[in-house]
mmCIF file of C-alpha atoms in Angstrom:
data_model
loop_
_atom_site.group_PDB
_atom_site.id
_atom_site.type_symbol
_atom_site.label_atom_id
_atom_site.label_comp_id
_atom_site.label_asym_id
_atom_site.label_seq_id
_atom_site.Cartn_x
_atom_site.Cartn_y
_atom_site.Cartn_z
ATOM 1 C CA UNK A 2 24.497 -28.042 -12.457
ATOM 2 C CA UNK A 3 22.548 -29.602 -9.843
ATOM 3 C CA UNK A 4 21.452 -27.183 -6.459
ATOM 4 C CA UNK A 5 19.478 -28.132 -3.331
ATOM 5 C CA UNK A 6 16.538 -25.734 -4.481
ATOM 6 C CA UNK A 7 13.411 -26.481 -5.898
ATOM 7 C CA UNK A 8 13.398 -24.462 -8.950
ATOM 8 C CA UNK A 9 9.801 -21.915 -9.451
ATOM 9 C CA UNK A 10 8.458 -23.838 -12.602
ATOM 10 C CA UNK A 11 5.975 -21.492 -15.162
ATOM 11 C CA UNK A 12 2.942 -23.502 -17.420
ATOM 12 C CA UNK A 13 5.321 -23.332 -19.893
ATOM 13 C CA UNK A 14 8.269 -24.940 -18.340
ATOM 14 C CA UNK A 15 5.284 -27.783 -16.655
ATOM 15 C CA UNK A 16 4.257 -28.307 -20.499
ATOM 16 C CA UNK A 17 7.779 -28.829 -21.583
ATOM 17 C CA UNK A 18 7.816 -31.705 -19.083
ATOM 18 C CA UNK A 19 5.535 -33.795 -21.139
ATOM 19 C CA UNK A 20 8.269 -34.110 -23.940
ATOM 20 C CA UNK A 21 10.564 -36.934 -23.753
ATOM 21 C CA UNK A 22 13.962 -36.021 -23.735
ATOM 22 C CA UNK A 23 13.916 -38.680 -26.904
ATOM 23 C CA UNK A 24 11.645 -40.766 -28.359
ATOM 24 C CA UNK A 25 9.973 -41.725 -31.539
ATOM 25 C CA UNK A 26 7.426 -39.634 -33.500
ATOM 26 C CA UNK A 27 4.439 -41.367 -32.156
ATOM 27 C CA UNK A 28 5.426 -41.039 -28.414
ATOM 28 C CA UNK A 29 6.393 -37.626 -28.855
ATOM 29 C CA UNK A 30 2.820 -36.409 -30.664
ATOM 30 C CA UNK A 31 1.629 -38.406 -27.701
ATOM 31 C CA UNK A 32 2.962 -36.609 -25.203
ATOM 32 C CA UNK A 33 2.114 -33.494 -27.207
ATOM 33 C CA UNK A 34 -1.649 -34.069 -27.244
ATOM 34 C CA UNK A 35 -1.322 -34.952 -23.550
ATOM 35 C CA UNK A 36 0.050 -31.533 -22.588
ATOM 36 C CA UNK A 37 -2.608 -30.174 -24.620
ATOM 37 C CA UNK A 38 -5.079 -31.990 -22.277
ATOM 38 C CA UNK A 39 -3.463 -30.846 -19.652
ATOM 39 C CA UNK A 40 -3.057 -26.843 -20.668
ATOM 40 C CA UNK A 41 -7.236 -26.872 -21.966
ATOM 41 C CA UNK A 42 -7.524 -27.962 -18.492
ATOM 42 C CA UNK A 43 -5.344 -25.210 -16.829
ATOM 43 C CA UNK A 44 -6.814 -22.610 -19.185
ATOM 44 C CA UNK A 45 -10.643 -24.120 -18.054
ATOM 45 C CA UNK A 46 -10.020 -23.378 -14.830
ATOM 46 C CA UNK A 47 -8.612 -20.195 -15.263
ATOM 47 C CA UNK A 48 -11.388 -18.828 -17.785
ATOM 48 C CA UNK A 49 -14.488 -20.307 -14.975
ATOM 49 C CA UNK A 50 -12.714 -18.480 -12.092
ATOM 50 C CA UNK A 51 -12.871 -15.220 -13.980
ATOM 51 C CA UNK A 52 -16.687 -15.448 -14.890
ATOM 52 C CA UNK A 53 -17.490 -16.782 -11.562
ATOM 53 C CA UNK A 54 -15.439 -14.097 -10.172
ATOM 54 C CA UNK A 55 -17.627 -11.589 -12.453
ATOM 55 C CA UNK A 56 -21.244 -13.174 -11.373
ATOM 56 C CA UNK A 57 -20.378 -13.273 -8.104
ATOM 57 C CA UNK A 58 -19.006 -9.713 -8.166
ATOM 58 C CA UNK A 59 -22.489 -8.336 -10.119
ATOM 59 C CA UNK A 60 -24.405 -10.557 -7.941
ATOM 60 C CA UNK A 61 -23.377 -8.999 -4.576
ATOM 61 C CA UNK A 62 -22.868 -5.416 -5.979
ATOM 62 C CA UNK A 63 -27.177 -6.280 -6.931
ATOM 63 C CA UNK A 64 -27.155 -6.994 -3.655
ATOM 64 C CA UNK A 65 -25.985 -3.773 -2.283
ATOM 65 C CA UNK A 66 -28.418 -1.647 -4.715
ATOM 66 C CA UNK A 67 -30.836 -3.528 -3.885
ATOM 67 C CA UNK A 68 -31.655 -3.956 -0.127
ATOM 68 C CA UNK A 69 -32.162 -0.823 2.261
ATOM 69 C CA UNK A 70 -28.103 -0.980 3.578
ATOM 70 C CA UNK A 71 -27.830 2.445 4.632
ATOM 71 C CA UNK A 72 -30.860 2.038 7.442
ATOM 72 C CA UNK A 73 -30.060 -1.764 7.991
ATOM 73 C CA UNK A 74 -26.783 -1.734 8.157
ATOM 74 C CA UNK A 75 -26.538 -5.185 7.555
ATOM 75 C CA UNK A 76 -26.145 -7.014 3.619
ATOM 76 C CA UNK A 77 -28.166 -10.377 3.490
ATOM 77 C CA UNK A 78 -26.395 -12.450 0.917
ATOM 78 C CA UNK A 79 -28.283 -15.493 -0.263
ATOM 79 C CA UNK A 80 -25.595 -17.665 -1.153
ATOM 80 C CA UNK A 81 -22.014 -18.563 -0.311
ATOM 81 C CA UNK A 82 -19.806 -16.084 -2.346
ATOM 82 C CA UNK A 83 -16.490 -14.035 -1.683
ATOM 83 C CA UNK A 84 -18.054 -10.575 -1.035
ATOM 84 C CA UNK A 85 -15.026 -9.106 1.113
ATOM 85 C CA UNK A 86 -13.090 -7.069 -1.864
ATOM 86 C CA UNK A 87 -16.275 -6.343 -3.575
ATOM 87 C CA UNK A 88 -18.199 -4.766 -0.566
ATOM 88 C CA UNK A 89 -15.004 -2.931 0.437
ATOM 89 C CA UNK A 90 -14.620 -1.702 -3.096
ATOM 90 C CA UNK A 91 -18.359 -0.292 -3.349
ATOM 91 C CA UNK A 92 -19.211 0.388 0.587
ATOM 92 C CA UNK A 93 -17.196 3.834 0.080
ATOM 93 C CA UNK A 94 -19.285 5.447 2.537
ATOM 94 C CA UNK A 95 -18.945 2.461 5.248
ATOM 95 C CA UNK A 96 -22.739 1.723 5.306
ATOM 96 C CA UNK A 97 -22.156 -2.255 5.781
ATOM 97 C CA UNK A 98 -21.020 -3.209 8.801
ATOM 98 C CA UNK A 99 -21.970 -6.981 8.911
ATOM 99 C CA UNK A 100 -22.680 -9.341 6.214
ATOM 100 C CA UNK A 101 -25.309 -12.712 6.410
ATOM 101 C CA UNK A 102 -24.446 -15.444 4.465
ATOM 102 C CA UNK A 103 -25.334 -18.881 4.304
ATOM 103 C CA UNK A 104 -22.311 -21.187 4.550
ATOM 104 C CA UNK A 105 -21.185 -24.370 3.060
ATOM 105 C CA UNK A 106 -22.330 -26.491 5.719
ATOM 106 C CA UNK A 107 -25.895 -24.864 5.788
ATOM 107 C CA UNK A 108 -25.096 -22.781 9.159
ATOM 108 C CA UNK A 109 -26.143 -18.747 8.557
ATOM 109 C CA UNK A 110 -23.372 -16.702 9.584
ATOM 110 C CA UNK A 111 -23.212 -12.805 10.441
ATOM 111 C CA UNK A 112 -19.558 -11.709 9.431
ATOM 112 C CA UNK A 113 -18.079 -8.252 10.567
ATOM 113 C CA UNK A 114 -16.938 -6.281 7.545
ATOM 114 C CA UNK A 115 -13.144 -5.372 7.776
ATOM 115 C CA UNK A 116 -11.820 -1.938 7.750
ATOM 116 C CA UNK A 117 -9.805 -2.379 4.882
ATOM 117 C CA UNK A 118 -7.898 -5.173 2.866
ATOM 118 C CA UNK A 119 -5.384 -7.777 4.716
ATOM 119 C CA UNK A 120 -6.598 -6.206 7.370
ATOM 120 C CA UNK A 121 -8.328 -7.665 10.693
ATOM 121 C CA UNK A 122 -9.662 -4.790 12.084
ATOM 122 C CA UNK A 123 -13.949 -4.360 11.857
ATOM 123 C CA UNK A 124 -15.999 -1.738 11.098
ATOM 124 C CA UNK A 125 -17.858 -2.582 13.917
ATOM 125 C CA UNK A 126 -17.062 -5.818 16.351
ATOM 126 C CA UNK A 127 -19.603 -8.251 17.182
ATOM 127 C CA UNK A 128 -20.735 -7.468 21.087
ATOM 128 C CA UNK A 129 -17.973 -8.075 23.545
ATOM 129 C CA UNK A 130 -20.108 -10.150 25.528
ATOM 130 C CA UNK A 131 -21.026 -12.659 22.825
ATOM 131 C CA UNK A 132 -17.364 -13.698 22.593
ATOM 132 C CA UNK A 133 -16.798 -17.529 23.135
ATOM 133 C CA UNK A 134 -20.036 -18.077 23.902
ATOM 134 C CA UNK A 135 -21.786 -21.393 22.009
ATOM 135 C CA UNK A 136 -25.099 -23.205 21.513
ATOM 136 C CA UNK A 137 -27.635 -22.611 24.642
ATOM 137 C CA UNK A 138 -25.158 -19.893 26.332
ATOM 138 C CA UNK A 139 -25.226 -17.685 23.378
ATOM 139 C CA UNK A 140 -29.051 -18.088 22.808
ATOM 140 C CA UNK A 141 -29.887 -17.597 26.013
ATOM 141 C CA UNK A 142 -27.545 -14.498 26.190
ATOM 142 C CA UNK A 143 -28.783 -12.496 23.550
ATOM 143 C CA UNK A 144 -32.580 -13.868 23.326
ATOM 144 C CA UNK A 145 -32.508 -15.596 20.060
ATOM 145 C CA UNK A 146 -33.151 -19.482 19.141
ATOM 146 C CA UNK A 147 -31.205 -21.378 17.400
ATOM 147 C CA UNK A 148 -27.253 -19.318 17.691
ATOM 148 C CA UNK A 149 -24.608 -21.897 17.258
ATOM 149 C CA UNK A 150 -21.344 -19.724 18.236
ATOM 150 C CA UNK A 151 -19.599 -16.524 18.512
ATOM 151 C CA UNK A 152 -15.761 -16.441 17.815
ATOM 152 C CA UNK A 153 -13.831 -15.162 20.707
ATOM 153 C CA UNK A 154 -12.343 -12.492 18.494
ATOM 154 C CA UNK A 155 -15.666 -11.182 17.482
ATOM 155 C CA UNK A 156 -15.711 -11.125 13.454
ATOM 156 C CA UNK A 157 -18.287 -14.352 13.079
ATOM 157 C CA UNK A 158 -21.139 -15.830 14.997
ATOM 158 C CA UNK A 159 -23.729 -18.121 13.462
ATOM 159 C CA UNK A 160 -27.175 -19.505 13.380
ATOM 160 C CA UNK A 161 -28.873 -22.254 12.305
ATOM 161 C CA UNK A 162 -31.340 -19.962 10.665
ATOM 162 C CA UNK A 163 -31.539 -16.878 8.636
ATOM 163 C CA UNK A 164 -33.991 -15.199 10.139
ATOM 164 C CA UNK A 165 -31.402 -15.936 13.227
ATOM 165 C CA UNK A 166 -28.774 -14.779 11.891
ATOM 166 C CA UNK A 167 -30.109 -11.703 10.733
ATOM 167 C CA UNK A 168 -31.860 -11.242 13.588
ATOM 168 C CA UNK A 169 -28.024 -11.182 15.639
ATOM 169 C CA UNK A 170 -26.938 -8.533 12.973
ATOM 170 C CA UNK A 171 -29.744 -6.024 14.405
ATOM 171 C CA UNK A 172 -28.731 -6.471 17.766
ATOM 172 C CA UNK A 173 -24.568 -5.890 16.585
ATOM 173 C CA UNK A 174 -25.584 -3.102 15.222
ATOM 174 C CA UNK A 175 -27.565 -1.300 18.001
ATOM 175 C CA UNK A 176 -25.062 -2.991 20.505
#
């Protein structure tokens, strides 16, 4: 029976699809070692997300134990990793309020922690006035070199430096 929809296909059922619907032996063991290939592939990918989830997880949660957080306020992350669920998970108390983190591209961004899962309400907002600002406007604004933006809806701004972007954390979090 044929339908309009697209149906929701499992590894499985994607592995199946490498069988010929006939065929000799030899194409058939072929297109059995070729689904293997494909499913050590899958199952690759699968395993490295899982450790890299892990040592990303232990690395911020170091992180955390490790720098002064509840004076600070602020978590300085040295590398590009998803911290979001883990801070949420062991910031309890709320101490965090902005995380520094270097980002693909090389720019240092200070990040507003969220409130709570799928949600987009802060902790703490970046300063209302910083809001849309860019380049120049925003470094001449708040008295620091080197700021490269500030989203209009307050949960990022960035620097070209660390020490920059750190340094806009402080003033978020006397602000």
């Amino acid at each position: 029976v044929m339908t309009s929809e697209v149906p929701i296909m499992t590894i499985c059922d994607v592995i199946k699809t490498y069988v010929p619907a006939s065929g000799n032996e030899t194409e058939i063991e072929n297109a059995f070692f070729e689904a293997v290939e494909f499913a050590k592939k899958i199952l690759y990918k699968v395993t490295k997300k899982y450790v890299d989830s892990y040592e990303n997880y232990r690395m911020v949660k170091h992180q955390i134990e490790t720098q002064n957080i509840k004076e600070s306020r602020i978590l300085v992350l040295e590398k590009t990793v998803p911290w979001k669920d883990t801070v949420l998970e062991l910031d309890q108390n709320e101490d965090i309020l902005y995380v520094v983190y270097q980002d693909v591209t090389g720019l240092w961004c200070t990040q507003t922690v969220q409130k709570e899962a799928n949600s987009f309400a802060a902790r703490k907002d970046l300063p209302k006035t910083w809001g849309g600002l860019n380049n120049d406007d925003l470094s001449n604004h708040i008295g620091i070199d080197n700021c490269t933006f500030c989203h209009p809806a307050l949960f990022i701004c960035g620097n070209k430096t660390k020490e920059g972007a750190i340094e806009m954390a402080k003033i978020a979090v006397k602000n």
